[in-house]
Amino acid sequence: MKPSVPILLSLNGGYVDAAGYLALHGLFTTHVTGNFVTLGATLVTGTSGALAKLLALPMFCIVVLGVRLLSVALVAKRLPALRTILALKVALLTMGAVLAIVFGPFDSGDGWAALFTGMVLVAAMAIQNATHRIHMGALPPTTIMTGNTIQIMIDLADLIRGVSAEAGAVIHSRLSRMSASVTAFAAGCAAAALIYAKQGIWCFAIPPLVAACTLWLGESAPENVQGAS
């Protein structure tokens, strides 16, 4: 897999999360645990979007479950599991963009149009999360930056205290990959905010294009599923 692919995945992860948060009344589409916090705030302040935040977690879980089963089935049949699942993500992001552009901007996060759009985007990013754990476990996470940031700080601390040349080479390689992932995610968030401020709901036209690039750039990789027999 080309190095540009995980960078684009991280870029898209940050972009979709920020765009969803801005356009869908505080809905996190990429890392759904944040919805517990915004749900509490929504209930206290009386703003809209509580239903979408409640539905995000079960939707996320169902999609991850389905991706795992689909991956195992495709690998068993010697079909291209990774490319098939990434193509499904492109389709969902495209559907989400069409829904957002046709029905947005959304006056309420609890209306059926906003709910449908939000759940489609949650499903798309659940696929990216699951794909990383199943097919790209050796790469830094492309959607949740907490673990990457913790590891970066630990590696920096180890370099400061001094390690062997061999360990240092491993640390520098890992730092390079994880720093690139965090930077790309942050850039995606910033880009989404800027484009949303200028173009509004049309900002959702970009994620399907970025996702299509990852599909196009992806080279043939071993179609194994971690943990599968």
Short mmCIF file of C-alpha atoms in Angstrom, two decimals:
data_model
loop_
_atom_site.label_atom_id
_atom_site.label_comp_id
_atom_site.label_asym_id
_atom_site.label_seq_id
_atom_site.Cartn_x
_atom_site.Cartn_y
_atom_site.Cartn_z
CA MET A 1 0.00 0.00 0.00
CA LYS A 2 1.41 3.38 -0.99
CA PRO A 3 2.32 5.74 1.89
CA SER A 4 -0.10 8.33 0.49
CA VAL A 5 -3.08 6.07 1.18
CA PRO A 6 -3.02 6.23 5.03
CA ILE A 7 -2.34 9.98 4.79
CA LEU A 8 -5.44 10.46 2.65
CA LEU A 9 -7.46 8.26 5.00
CA SER A 10 -6.42 10.41 7.98
CA LEU A 11 -7.15 13.59 6.03
CA ASN A 12 -10.61 12.33 5.17
CA GLY A 13 -11.23 11.14 8.72
CA GLY A 14 -10.63 14.61 10.13
CA TYR A 15 -12.54 16.28 7.32
CA VAL A 16 -15.69 14.17 7.65
CA ASP A 17 -15.68 14.47 11.44
CA ALA A 18 -15.40 18.26 11.39
CA ALA A 19 -17.89 18.71 8.54
CA GLY A 20 -20.40 16.45 10.26
CA TYR A 21 -20.00 18.28 13.55
CA LEU A 22 -20.60 21.64 11.91
CA ALA A 23 -23.44 20.70 9.57
CA LEU A 24 -25.24 18.06 11.66
CA HIS A 25 -25.60 19.92 14.95
CA GLY A 26 -22.63 18.51 16.82
CA LEU A 27 -22.68 14.94 15.50
CA PHE A 28 -19.32 13.18 15.48
CA THR A 29 -19.33 10.80 12.51
CA THR A 30 -15.81 9.42 12.83
CA HIS A 31 -15.24 8.79 16.54
CA VAL A 32 -18.64 8.22 18.06
CA THR A 33 -17.53 8.30 21.71
CA GLY A 34 -17.47 12.09 21.44
CA ASN A 35 -21.23 11.92 20.95
CA PHE A 36 -21.66 10.94 24.60
CA VAL A 37 -20.24 14.31 25.59
CA THR A 38 -22.25 16.30 23.06
CA LEU A 39 -25.38 14.31 23.94
CA GLY A 40 -25.06 15.45 27.55
CA ALA A 41 -24.56 19.03 26.41
CA THR A 42 -27.55 18.76 24.07
CA LEU A 43 -29.81 17.51 26.84
CA VAL A 44 -28.72 20.31 29.18
CA THR A 45 -28.91 23.15 26.66
CA GLY A 46 -32.02 21.89 24.87
CA THR A 47 -30.46 22.08 21.40
CA SER A 48 -31.33 19.62 18.64
CA GLY A 49 -29.48 16.50 17.59
CA ALA A 50 -29.95 14.25 20.63
CA LEU A 51 -31.55 11.43 18.62
CA ALA A 52 -28.74 11.34 16.09
CA LYS A 53 -26.17 11.11 18.87
CA LEU A 54 -28.09 8.23 20.46
CA LEU A 55 -28.33 6.34 17.18
CA ALA A 56 -24.68 6.86 16.18
CA LEU A 57 -23.24 4.21 18.51
CA PRO A 58 -25.56 1.31 17.54
CA MET A 59 -25.16 2.23 13.87
CA PHE A 60 -21.39 2.25 14.27
CA CYS A 61 -21.41 -1.12 16.05
CA ILE A 62 -23.68 -2.78 13.48
CA VAL A 63 -21.52 -1.61 10.58
CA VAL A 64 -18.28 -2.77 12.21
CA LEU A 65 -19.87 -6.17 12.86
CA GLY A 66 -21.00 -6.38 9.25
CA VAL A 67 -17.60 -5.34 7.90
CA ARG A 68 -15.88 -8.05 9.92
CA LEU A 69 -18.24 -10.75 8.64
CA LEU A 70 -18.02 -9.47 5.08
CA SER A 71 -14.21 -9.39 5.21
CA VAL A 72 -13.98 -12.98 6.38
CA ALA A 73 -16.47 -14.13 3.73
CA LEU A 74 -14.65 -12.32 0.92
CA VAL A 75 -11.24 -13.63 1.96
CA ALA A 76 -12.63 -17.16 2.16
CA LYS A 77 -13.84 -16.82 -1.43
CA ARG A 78 -10.47 -15.33 -2.48
CA LEU A 79 -12.11 -12.05 -3.45
CA PRO A 80 -10.49 -8.59 -2.91
CA ALA A 81 -11.85 -7.82 0.54
CA LEU A 82 -9.99 -4.58 1.21
CA ARG A 83 -10.81 -2.95 -2.13
CA THR A 84 -14.43 -4.11 -1.95
CA ILE A 85 -14.93 -2.60 1.49
CA LEU A 86 -13.19 0.64 0.57
CA ALA A 87 -15.43 0.86 -2.50
CA LEU A 88 -18.45 0.47 -0.23
CA LYS A 89 -17.14 3.38 1.86
CA VAL A 90 -16.84 5.52 -1.27
CA ALA A 91 -20.45 4.70 -2.15
CA LEU A 92 -21.69 5.67 1.32
CA LEU A 93 -19.73 8.93 1.34
CA THR A 94 -21.18 9.73 -2.07
CA MET A 95 -24.68 9.01 -0.80
CA GLY A 96 -24.04 11.18 2.26
CA ALA A 97 -22.84 14.04 0.06
CA VAL A 98 -25.91 13.83 -2.16
CA LEU A 99 -28.26 13.77 0.83
CA ALA A 100 -26.50 16.71 2.47
CA ILE A 101 -26.51 18.83 -0.68
CA VAL A 102 -30.11 18.00 -1.60
CA PHE A 103 -31.67 18.34 1.85
CA GLY A 104 -29.26 20.63 3.68
CA PRO A 105 -28.60 22.92 5.35
CA PHE A 106 -30.35 21.26 8.28
CA ASP A 107 -32.34 23.47 10.63
CA SER A 108 -32.67 20.61 13.11
CA GLY A 109 -30.40 17.68 13.88
CA ASP A 110 -33.45 15.55 14.72
CA GLY A 111 -35.25 15.84 11.37
CA TRP A 112 -35.39 12.74 9.21
CA ALA A 113 -33.12 14.22 6.53
CA ALA A 114 -30.39 15.14 9.02
CA LEU A 115 -30.74 11.78 10.77
CA PHE A 116 -30.50 9.82 7.52
CA THR A 117 -27.54 11.85 6.30
CA GLY A 118 -25.76 11.53 9.63
CA MET A 119 -26.22 7.78 9.88
CA VAL A 120 -24.96 7.27 6.32
CA LEU A 121 -21.81 9.21 7.17
CA VAL A 122 -21.40 7.35 10.47
CA ALA A 123 -21.67 4.07 8.56
CA ALA A 124 -19.03 5.21 6.06
CA MET A 125 -16.57 6.15 8.77
CA ALA A 126 -17.33 2.99 10.75
CA ILE A 127 -16.11 1.14 7.67
CA GLN A 128 -12.85 3.10 7.76
CA ASN A 129 -12.39 2.34 11.46
CA ALA A 130 -13.09 -1.36 10.98
CA THR A 131 -10.92 -1.59 7.87
CA HIS A 132 -7.95 -0.25 9.77
CA ARG A 133 -8.28 -2.80 12.58
CA ILE A 134 -8.93 -5.73 10.23
CA HIS A 135 -6.73 -5.06 7.23
CA MET A 136 -4.23 -2.32 8.15
CA GLY A 137 -3.36 -2.99 11.78
CA ALA A 138 0.34 -2.25 11.19
CA LEU A 139 -0.48 1.35 10.25
CA PRO A 140 -1.28 4.17 12.69
CA PRO A 141 -5.02 4.77 13.24
CA THR A 142 -6.52 7.15 10.69
CA THR A 143 -9.57 8.28 12.65
CA ILE A 144 -8.76 8.39 16.38
CA MET A 145 -5.73 10.51 17.19
CA THR A 146 -5.57 10.00 20.97
CA GLY A 147 -3.57 6.79 20.74
CA ASN A 148 -1.25 8.28 18.12
CA THR A 149 -0.59 11.35 20.27
CA ILE A 150 0.14 9.26 23.36
CA GLN A 151 2.60 7.08 21.44
CA ILE A 152 4.29 10.15 19.94
CA MET A 153 4.87 11.60 23.42
CA ILE A 154 6.15 8.26 24.75
CA ASP A 155 8.55 7.94 21.81
CA LEU A 156 9.80 11.50 22.28
CA ALA A 157 10.40 10.79 25.96
CA ASP A 158 12.38 7.67 25.07
CA LEU A 159 14.49 9.60 22.59
CA ILE A 160 15.18 12.27 25.22
CA ARG A 161 16.30 9.73 27.82
CA GLY A 162 18.39 7.89 25.25
CA VAL A 163 17.94 4.49 23.59
CA SER A 164 20.07 2.16 21.50
CA ALA A 165 20.65 2.92 17.83
CA GLU A 166 18.44 0.01 16.80
CA ALA A 167 15.59 1.09 19.08
CA GLY A 168 16.05 4.69 17.94
CA ALA A 169 15.61 3.71 14.30
CA VAL A 170 12.34 1.94 15.13
CA ILE A 171 11.12 4.94 17.13
CA HIS A 172 11.98 7.42 14.38
CA SER A 173 10.11 5.32 11.81
CA ARG A 174 7.05 5.10 14.04
CA LEU A 175 7.20 8.81 14.88
CA SER A 176 7.26 9.67 11.20
CA ARG A 177 4.15 7.60 10.43
CA MET A 178 2.15 8.70 13.46
CA SER A 179 3.08 12.38 13.15
CA ALA A 180 1.98 12.30 9.51
CA SER A 181 -1.34 10.75 10.53
CA VAL A 182 -2.02 13.35 13.24
CA THR A 183 -1.00 16.20 10.92
CA ALA A 184 -3.21 14.95 8.10
CA PHE A 185 -6.19 14.51 10.44
CA ALA A 186 -5.74 18.05 11.79
CA ALA A 187 -5.41 19.39 8.25
CA GLY A 188 -8.65 17.65 7.32
CA CYS A 189 -10.45 19.25 10.26
CA ALA A 190 -9.14 22.69 9.33
CA ALA A 191 -10.02 22.26 5.66
CA ALA A 192 -13.56 21.17 6.49
CA ALA A 193 -14.10 24.17 8.76
CA LEU A 194 -12.77 26.63 6.18
CA ILE A 195 -14.70 25.14 3.27
CA TYR A 196 -17.89 24.89 5.32
CA ALA A 197 -17.53 28.57 6.22
CA LYS A 198 -17.21 29.50 2.53
CA GLN A 199 -19.36 26.91 0.74
CA GLY A 200 -21.68 25.58 3.41
CA ILE A 201 -23.21 22.17 2.83
CA TRP A 202 -21.30 21.73 -0.44
CA CYS A 203 -18.25 20.87 1.66
CA PHE A 204 -19.53 17.27 1.68
CA ALA A 205 -18.68 16.91 -2.01
CA ILE A 206 -14.99 16.52 -1.17
CA PRO A 207 -14.84 13.34 1.01
CA PRO A 208 -16.08 10.97 -1.75
CA LEU A 209 -13.37 12.31 -4.06
CA VAL A 210 -10.64 11.80 -1.46
CA ALA A 211 -11.96 8.31 -0.69
CA ALA A 212 -11.98 7.47 -4.39
CA CYS A 213 -8.32 8.51 -4.55
CA THR A 214 -7.44 6.08 -1.76
CA LEU A 215 -9.21 3.33 -3.65
CA TRP A 216 -7.39 4.21 -6.86
CA LEU A 217 -3.98 4.52 -5.20
CA GLY A 218 -4.31 1.34 -3.16
CA GLU A 219 -2.00 -1.35 -4.46
CA SER A 220 -2.68 -5.04 -4.21
CA ALA A 221 -2.16 -6.08 -0.62
CA PRO A 222 -2.43 -9.50 1.03
CA GLU A 223 -6.14 -10.06 1.47
CA ASN A 224 -5.90 -11.59 4.93
CA VAL A 225 -8.11 -10.81 7.88
CA GLN A 226 -6.44 -10.47 11.24
CA GLY A 227 -7.69 -13.05 13.67
CA ALA A 228 -9.44 -15.11 11.03
CA SER A 229 -8.73 -18.79 10.75
#
